[in-house]
Amino acid sequence: PYEESIYAVDDSTAVVELKRFHSDWWLGLGVFATALHMARETVEAGPEEWENIVGTGPFYITENVHGSHLGFARNPDYWRTTIINGVEYDLPFIDELIMPFIPDESTRMAALRTGVLDACLTVDATPAASLEMTAPSGIKGLYRKAGH
């Protein structure tokens, strides 16, 4: 929704012009399943259906329950590894991931505080300050988004 136009300058350069400033627009380049680009197989199968998404990430989508959650499973063919104490391990370490949709901010923050949620993609500045004061010691890595 932020892209005004996307065009190729040459074989290895693309230009993305935005309708308005958005600090996270680049996430659409491949961070989420809603990437701006799609594999040929996805286009051919029908990109409107989540079951047709093709990628090389650490997880693949197992279910999409509208208004409730997304389910993910570990991609057994994921290419990345990590070394811990000299031993190489396949990533990711998590076999299953559930991403609930919690539109109400106070409910989302309560879920973080009580450990119902392990992570949250976005936390606005005011609840972030509250989390820092009231959250259990297990919550780490608060990152404040730049304004839009």
Coordinates of N, CA and C in Angstrom, one line a residue:
P1 N 0.8 -1.2 0.0 CA 0.0 0.0 0.0 C 0.8 1.3 0.0
Y2 N 2.2 1.2 0.2 CA 3.0 2.4 0.3 C 3.7 2.6 -1.0
E3 N 3.7 1.7 -1.9 CA 4.5 1.8 -3.1 C 3.8 2.6 -4.2
E4 N 4.4 3.6 -4.7 CA 3.9 4.4 -5.8 C 4.2 3.7 -7.1
S5 N 5.5 3.3 -7.2 CA 5.9 2.6 -8.4 C 7.2 1.8 -8.1
I6 N 7.4 0.7 -8.8 CA 8.5 -0.1 -8.7 C 9.0 -0.4 -10.1
Y7 N 10.3 -0.1 -10.4 CA 10.8 -0.3 -11.8 C 12.3 -0.7 -11.7
A8 N 12.7 -1.3 -12.8 CA 14.1 -1.8 -12.9 C 14.9 -0.7 -13.6
V9 N 16.1 -0.4 -13.1 CA 17.0 0.6 -13.7 C 17.9 -0.2 -14.6
D10 N 18.3 -1.4 -14.2 CA 19.1 -2.3 -15.0 C 18.9 -3.7 -14.5
D11 N 19.7 -4.6 -14.9 CA 19.5 -6.1 -14.6 C 19.6 -6.3 -13.1
S12 N 20.3 -5.5 -12.3 CA 20.5 -5.8 -10.9 C 20.0 -4.6 -10.0
T13 N 19.3 -3.7 -10.5 CA 18.9 -2.5 -9.7 C 17.4 -2.2 -9.9
A14 N 16.7 -2.2 -8.8 CA 15.3 -1.8 -8.8 C 15.1 -0.5 -7.9
V15 N 14.1 0.3 -8.3 CA 13.8 1.5 -7.6 C 12.4 1.4 -7.1
V16 N 12.2 1.7 -5.8 CA 10.9 1.7 -5.2 C 10.6 3.1 -4.8
E17 N 9.5 3.7 -5.4 CA 9.1 5.0 -5.0 C 7.9 4.9 -4.1
L18 N 7.9 5.5 -3.0 CA 6.8 5.4 -2.0 C 5.8 6.6 -2.1
K19 N 4.5 6.3 -1.8 CA 3.5 7.3 -1.8 C 3.7 8.3 -0.6
R20 N 4.2 7.7 0.5 CA 4.5 8.6 1.7 C 5.6 7.8 2.5
F21 N 6.2 8.5 3.4 CA 7.2 7.9 4.2 C 6.7 6.8 5.1
H22 N 7.4 5.7 5.1 CA 7.1 4.6 6.0 C 8.4 3.9 6.3
S23 N 8.8 3.9 7.6 CA 10.1 3.5 8.0 C 10.3 2.0 7.8
D24 N 9.3 1.2 7.8 CA 9.4 -0.3 7.6 C 9.0 -0.8 6.3
W25 N 8.9 0.0 5.3 CA 8.5 -0.4 3.9 C 9.4 -1.6 3.4
W26 N 10.6 -1.5 3.7 CA 11.6 -2.6 3.2 C 11.2 -4.0 3.7
L27 N 10.4 -4.1 4.8 CA 10.0 -5.4 5.3 C 9.3 -6.2 4.2
G28 N 8.6 -5.5 3.3 CA 7.9 -6.1 2.2 C 8.8 -6.7 1.2
L29 N 10.1 -6.5 1.3 CA 11.1 -7.1 0.3 C 11.3 -8.6 0.6
G30 N 10.8 -9.1 1.7 CA 11.0 -10.5 1.9 C 10.9 -11.0 3.3
V31 N 10.7 -10.0 4.3 CA 10.7 -10.4 5.7 C 9.5 -11.2 6.0
F32 N 8.4 -10.9 5.4 CA 7.1 -11.6 5.7 C 6.6 -12.2 4.4
A33 N 5.6 -13.1 4.6 CA 5.0 -13.8 3.5 C 4.3 -12.8 2.5
T34 N 4.2 -11.6 2.9 CA 3.5 -10.6 2.0 C 4.6 -9.8 1.2
A35 N 5.7 -10.5 0.8 CA 6.7 -9.8 0.1 C 6.3 -9.2 -1.2
L36 N 7.0 -8.2 -1.6 CA 6.6 -7.5 -2.9 C 6.9 -8.4 -4.1
H37 N 7.9 -9.2 -4.0 CA 8.2 -10.1 -5.1 C 7.7 -11.5 -4.8
M38 N 7.5 -12.3 -5.8 CA 7.0 -13.7 -5.6 C 7.8 -14.6 -6.5
A39 N 7.9 -15.8 -6.1 CA 8.5 -16.9 -6.9 C 7.6 -17.2 -8.0
R40 N 8.1 -17.6 -9.2 CA 7.3 -18.0 -10.3 C 6.3 -19.0 -10.0
E41 N 6.6 -20.0 -9.1 CA 5.7 -21.0 -8.8 C 4.5 -20.5 -8.0
T42 N 4.7 -19.4 -7.2 CA 3.6 -18.8 -6.5 C 2.7 -18.1 -7.4
V43 N 3.3 -17.4 -8.4 CA 2.5 -16.6 -9.3 C 1.6 -17.6 -10.1
E44 N 2.2 -18.7 -10.6 CA 1.5 -19.7 -11.4 C 0.4 -20.4 -10.6
A45 N 0.7 -20.7 -9.3 CA -0.3 -21.4 -8.5 C -1.4 -20.5 -8.0
G46 N -1.2 -19.2 -7.9 CA -2.2 -18.3 -7.4 C -1.8 -17.7 -6.1
P47 N -1.2 -16.5 -6.1 CA -0.7 -15.9 -4.9 C -1.7 -15.5 -3.9
E48 N -3.0 -15.5 -4.3 CA -4.0 -15.1 -3.4 C -4.2 -16.1 -2.2
E49 N -3.8 -17.3 -2.5 CA -4.0 -18.4 -1.5 C -2.7 -18.6 -0.7
W50 N -2.8 -18.5 0.6 CA -1.6 -18.7 1.5 C -0.9 -20.0 1.3
E51 N -1.7 -21.0 0.9 CA -1.1 -22.4 0.7 C -0.1 -22.4 -0.4
N52 N -0.1 -21.4 -1.3 CA 0.7 -21.4 -2.5 C 2.0 -20.6 -2.3
I53 N 2.2 -20.1 -1.1 CA 3.4 -19.2 -0.9 C 4.7 -20.1 -0.9
V54 N 5.7 -19.7 -1.6 CA 6.9 -20.4 -1.7 C 8.0 -19.5 -1.1
G55 N 8.9 -20.1 -0.3 CA 10.0 -19.4 0.3 C 11.1 -20.3 0.8
T56 N 12.1 -19.7 1.3 CA 13.3 -20.4 1.8 C 13.5 -20.1 3.3
G57 N 12.5 -19.5 4.0 CA 12.7 -19.1 5.3 C 12.7 -20.3 6.3
P58 N 12.9 -20.0 7.6 CA 13.0 -21.0 8.6 C 11.7 -21.7 8.9
F59 N 10.6 -21.2 8.5 CA 9.3 -21.8 8.8 C 8.4 -21.7 7.6
Y60 N 7.4 -22.6 7.5 CA 6.4 -22.5 6.5 C 5.1 -22.5 7.2
I61 N 4.1 -21.8 6.5 CA 2.8 -21.7 7.1 C 2.0 -23.0 7.1
T62 N 1.4 -23.4 8.2 CA 0.6 -24.6 8.3 C -0.9 -24.3 8.3
E63 N -1.2 -23.1 8.9 CA -2.6 -22.7 8.9 C -2.8 -21.2 9.0
N64 N -3.9 -20.7 8.5 CA -4.2 -19.3 8.5 C -5.6 -19.2 9.0
V65 N -5.9 -19.0 10.2 CA -7.2 -18.9 10.8 C -7.6 -17.4 10.9
H66 N -8.4 -16.9 9.9 CA -8.7 -15.5 9.8 C -9.1 -14.9 11.1
G67 N -8.5 -13.8 11.5 CA -8.9 -13.1 12.8 C -8.4 -13.8 14.0
S68 N -7.7 -15.0 13.9 CA -7.3 -15.7 15.1 C -5.8 -15.9 15.2
H69 N -5.2 -16.6 14.2 CA -3.8 -16.8 14.3 C -3.2 -17.4 13.0
L70 N -1.9 -17.3 12.9 CA -1.1 -18.0 11.8 C -0.3 -19.1 12.5
G71 N -0.3 -20.3 11.9 CA 0.5 -21.4 12.4 C 1.7 -21.7 11.5
F72 N 2.9 -21.9 12.1 CA 4.1 -22.2 11.3 C 4.7 -23.5 11.8
A73 N 5.4 -24.1 10.9 CA 6.2 -25.3 11.3 C 7.6 -25.1 10.8
R74 N 8.5 -25.8 11.4 CA 10.0 -25.7 11.1 C 10.2 -26.2 9.7
N75 N 10.9 -25.5 8.9 CA 11.3 -25.9 7.5 C 12.4 -26.8 7.6
P76 N 12.3 -28.1 7.3 CA 13.4 -29.1 7.4 C 14.5 -28.8 6.4
D77 N 14.2 -28.0 5.4 CA 15.2 -27.7 4.3 C 15.8 -26.4 4.5
Y78 N 15.6 -25.7 5.6 CA 16.2 -24.4 5.9 C 17.7 -24.5 5.8
W79 N 18.3 -23.5 5.2 CA 19.7 -23.5 4.8 C 20.6 -23.1 5.9
R80 N 20.1 -22.3 6.9 CA 21.0 -21.7 7.8 C 21.4 -22.5 9.0
T81 N 22.6 -22.4 9.5 CA 23.0 -23.1 10.7 C 23.7 -22.1 11.7
T82 N 23.9 -22.5 12.9 CA 24.7 -21.7 13.9 C 25.7 -22.6 14.6
I83 N 26.7 -22.0 15.1 CA 27.7 -22.8 15.9 C 27.7 -22.3 17.3
I84 N 27.5 -23.3 18.2 CA 27.5 -23.1 19.6 C 28.5 -24.0 20.3
N85 N 29.5 -23.4 20.9 CA 30.6 -24.1 21.6 C 31.3 -25.1 20.6
G86 N 31.5 -24.6 19.4 CA 32.2 -25.4 18.4 C 31.3 -26.5 17.7
V87 N 30.1 -26.6 18.0 CA 29.2 -27.6 17.4 C 28.2 -26.8 16.5
E88 N 28.1 -27.3 15.2 CA 27.1 -26.7 14.3 C 25.7 -27.3 14.4
Y89 N 24.7 -26.5 14.5 CA 23.3 -26.9 14.6 C 22.5 -26.3 13.5
D90 N 21.5 -27.1 13.0 CA 20.6 -26.6 12.1 C 19.6 -25.6 12.8
L91 N 19.2 -24.6 12.0 CA 18.2 -23.6 12.5 C 16.9 -23.9 11.8
P92 N 15.8 -23.4 12.4 CA 15.6 -22.9 13.7 C 15.5 -24.0 14.7
F93 N 15.6 -23.6 16.0 CA 15.5 -24.5 17.1 C 14.0 -24.8 17.4
I94 N 13.1 -24.0 17.0 CA 11.7 -24.1 17.3 C 11.0 -25.0 16.2
D95 N 10.2 -26.0 16.6 CA 9.5 -26.8 15.7 C 8.2 -26.3 15.2
E96 N 7.5 -25.5 16.1 CA 6.2 -25.0 15.8 C 6.1 -23.6 16.4
L97 N 5.4 -22.7 15.7 CA 5.2 -21.3 16.1 C 3.8 -20.9 15.8
I98 N 3.2 -20.4 16.8 CA 1.8 -19.8 16.6 C 1.9 -18.3 16.8
M99 N 1.3 -17.6 15.8 CA 1.3 -16.1 15.9 C -0.1 -15.7 16.0
P100 N -0.6 -15.4 17.3 CA -2.0 -15.0 17.4 C -2.2 -13.5 17.0
F101 N -3.3 -13.2 16.5 CA -3.7 -11.8 16.2 C -4.4 -11.3 17.4
I102 N -3.8 -10.3 18.1 CA -4.4 -9.7 19.2 C -4.5 -8.2 19.0
P103 N -5.6 -7.7 18.4 CA -5.7 -6.3 18.0 C -5.7 -5.3 19.1
D104 N -6.3 -5.7 20.3 CA -6.4 -4.8 21.4 C -5.0 -4.7 22.1
E105 N -4.5 -3.5 22.2 CA -3.2 -3.3 22.7 C -3.1 -3.7 24.2
S106 N -4.0 -3.4 25.0 CA -3.9 -3.7 26.4 C -3.9 -5.2 26.6
T107 N -4.7 -5.9 25.8 CA -4.7 -7.4 25.9 C -3.4 -8.0 25.5
R108 N -2.8 -7.4 24.4 CA -1.5 -7.8 23.9 C -0.4 -7.6 25.0
M109 N -0.5 -6.4 25.6 CA 0.6 -6.1 26.7 C 0.4 -7.0 27.9
A110 N -0.8 -7.3 28.2 CA -1.1 -8.2 29.4 C -0.6 -9.6 29.0
A111 N -0.7 -10.1 27.8 CA -0.2 -11.4 27.3 C 1.3 -11.4 27.4
L112 N 2.0 -10.3 27.1 CA 3.4 -10.3 27.2 C 3.9 -10.3 28.6
R113 N 3.2 -9.5 29.5 CA 3.5 -9.4 30.9 C 3.4 -10.8 31.6
T114 N 2.4 -11.5 31.2 CA 2.1 -12.8 31.9 C 2.7 -14.0 31.3
G115 N 3.4 -13.8 30.2 CA 4.1 -14.9 29.5 C 3.3 -15.7 28.6
V116 N 2.0 -15.3 28.3 CA 1.2 -15.9 27.3 C 1.8 -15.8 25.9
L117 N 2.4 -14.6 25.7 CA 3.1 -14.3 24.4 C 4.6 -14.3 24.7
D118 N 5.4 -14.9 23.8 CA 6.8 -14.9 24.0 C 7.4 -13.7 23.3
A119 N 6.7 -13.1 22.3 CA 7.2 -12.0 21.5 C 6.1 -11.2 20.9
C120 N 6.4 -10.0 20.6 CA 5.4 -9.1 20.0 C 6.1 -8.3 18.9
L121 N 5.5 -8.2 17.7 CA 6.2 -7.6 16.6 C 6.2 -6.0 16.8
T122 N 5.1 -5.4 17.3 CA 5.1 -4.0 17.5 C 4.6 -3.6 18.9
V123 N 5.3 -2.7 19.5 CA 4.9 -2.2 20.8 C 5.1 -0.7 20.7
D124 N 4.0 0.1 20.9 CA 4.1 1.6 20.8 C 4.9 2.1 22.0
A125 N 5.3 3.3 22.0 CA 6.2 3.9 23.0 C 5.6 3.9 24.4
T126 N 4.3 4.2 24.6 CA 3.7 4.3 25.9 C 3.7 2.9 26.6
P127 N 3.1 1.9 25.9 CA 3.1 0.6 26.6 C 4.5 0.0 26.7
A128 N 5.5 0.4 25.8 CA 6.8 -0.1 26.0 C 7.4 0.4 27.3
A129 N 7.2 1.6 27.6 CA 7.7 2.2 28.9 C 7.1 1.5 30.1
S130 N 5.8 1.2 30.0 CA 5.1 0.5 31.0 C 5.7 -1.0 31.2
L131 N 5.9 -1.6 30.0 CA 6.5 -3.0 30.1 C 7.8 -3.0 30.7
E132 N 8.7 -2.0 30.4 CA 10.0 -1.9 31.1 C 9.9 -1.8 32.6
M133 N 8.9 -1.2 33.1 CA 8.7 -1.1 34.5 C 8.0 -2.3 35.2
T134 N 7.1 -2.9 34.5 CA 6.3 -3.9 35.1 C 6.4 -5.3 34.6
A135 N 7.2 -5.5 33.5 CA 7.3 -6.8 32.9 C 8.2 -7.8 33.7
P136 N 8.0 -9.1 33.6 CA 8.9 -10.0 34.3 C 10.3 -9.9 33.7
S137 N 11.2 -10.3 34.4 CA 12.6 -10.2 34.0 C 12.9 -11.0 32.7
G138 N 12.0 -11.9 32.4 CA 12.2 -12.7 31.2 C 12.0 -11.9 29.9
I139 N 11.4 -10.8 29.9 CA 11.2 -10.0 28.7 C 12.4 -9.2 28.4
K140 N 12.9 -9.4 27.2 CA 14.2 -8.7 26.8 C 14.0 -8.1 25.4
G141 N 14.9 -7.2 25.1 CA 15.0 -6.7 23.7 C 13.9 -5.8 23.3
L142 N 13.4 -4.8 24.1 CA 12.4 -3.9 23.6 C 13.1 -3.0 22.5
Y143 N 12.4 -3.0 21.4 CA 12.9 -2.1 20.2 C 11.8 -1.2 19.9
R144 N 12.1 0.1 20.0 CA 11.0 1.1 19.7 C 11.1 1.4 18.2
K145 N 9.9 1.3 17.5 CA 9.8 1.7 16.1 C 9.9 3.2 15.9
A146 N 10.5 3.6 14.8 CA 10.5 5.0 14.4 C 9.0 5.4 14.1
G147 N 8.7 6.7 14.2 CA 7.4 7.1 13.9 C 7.1 7.1 12.4
H148 N 5.8 7.0 12.0 CA 5.4 7.0 10.6 C 5.0 8.3 10.2

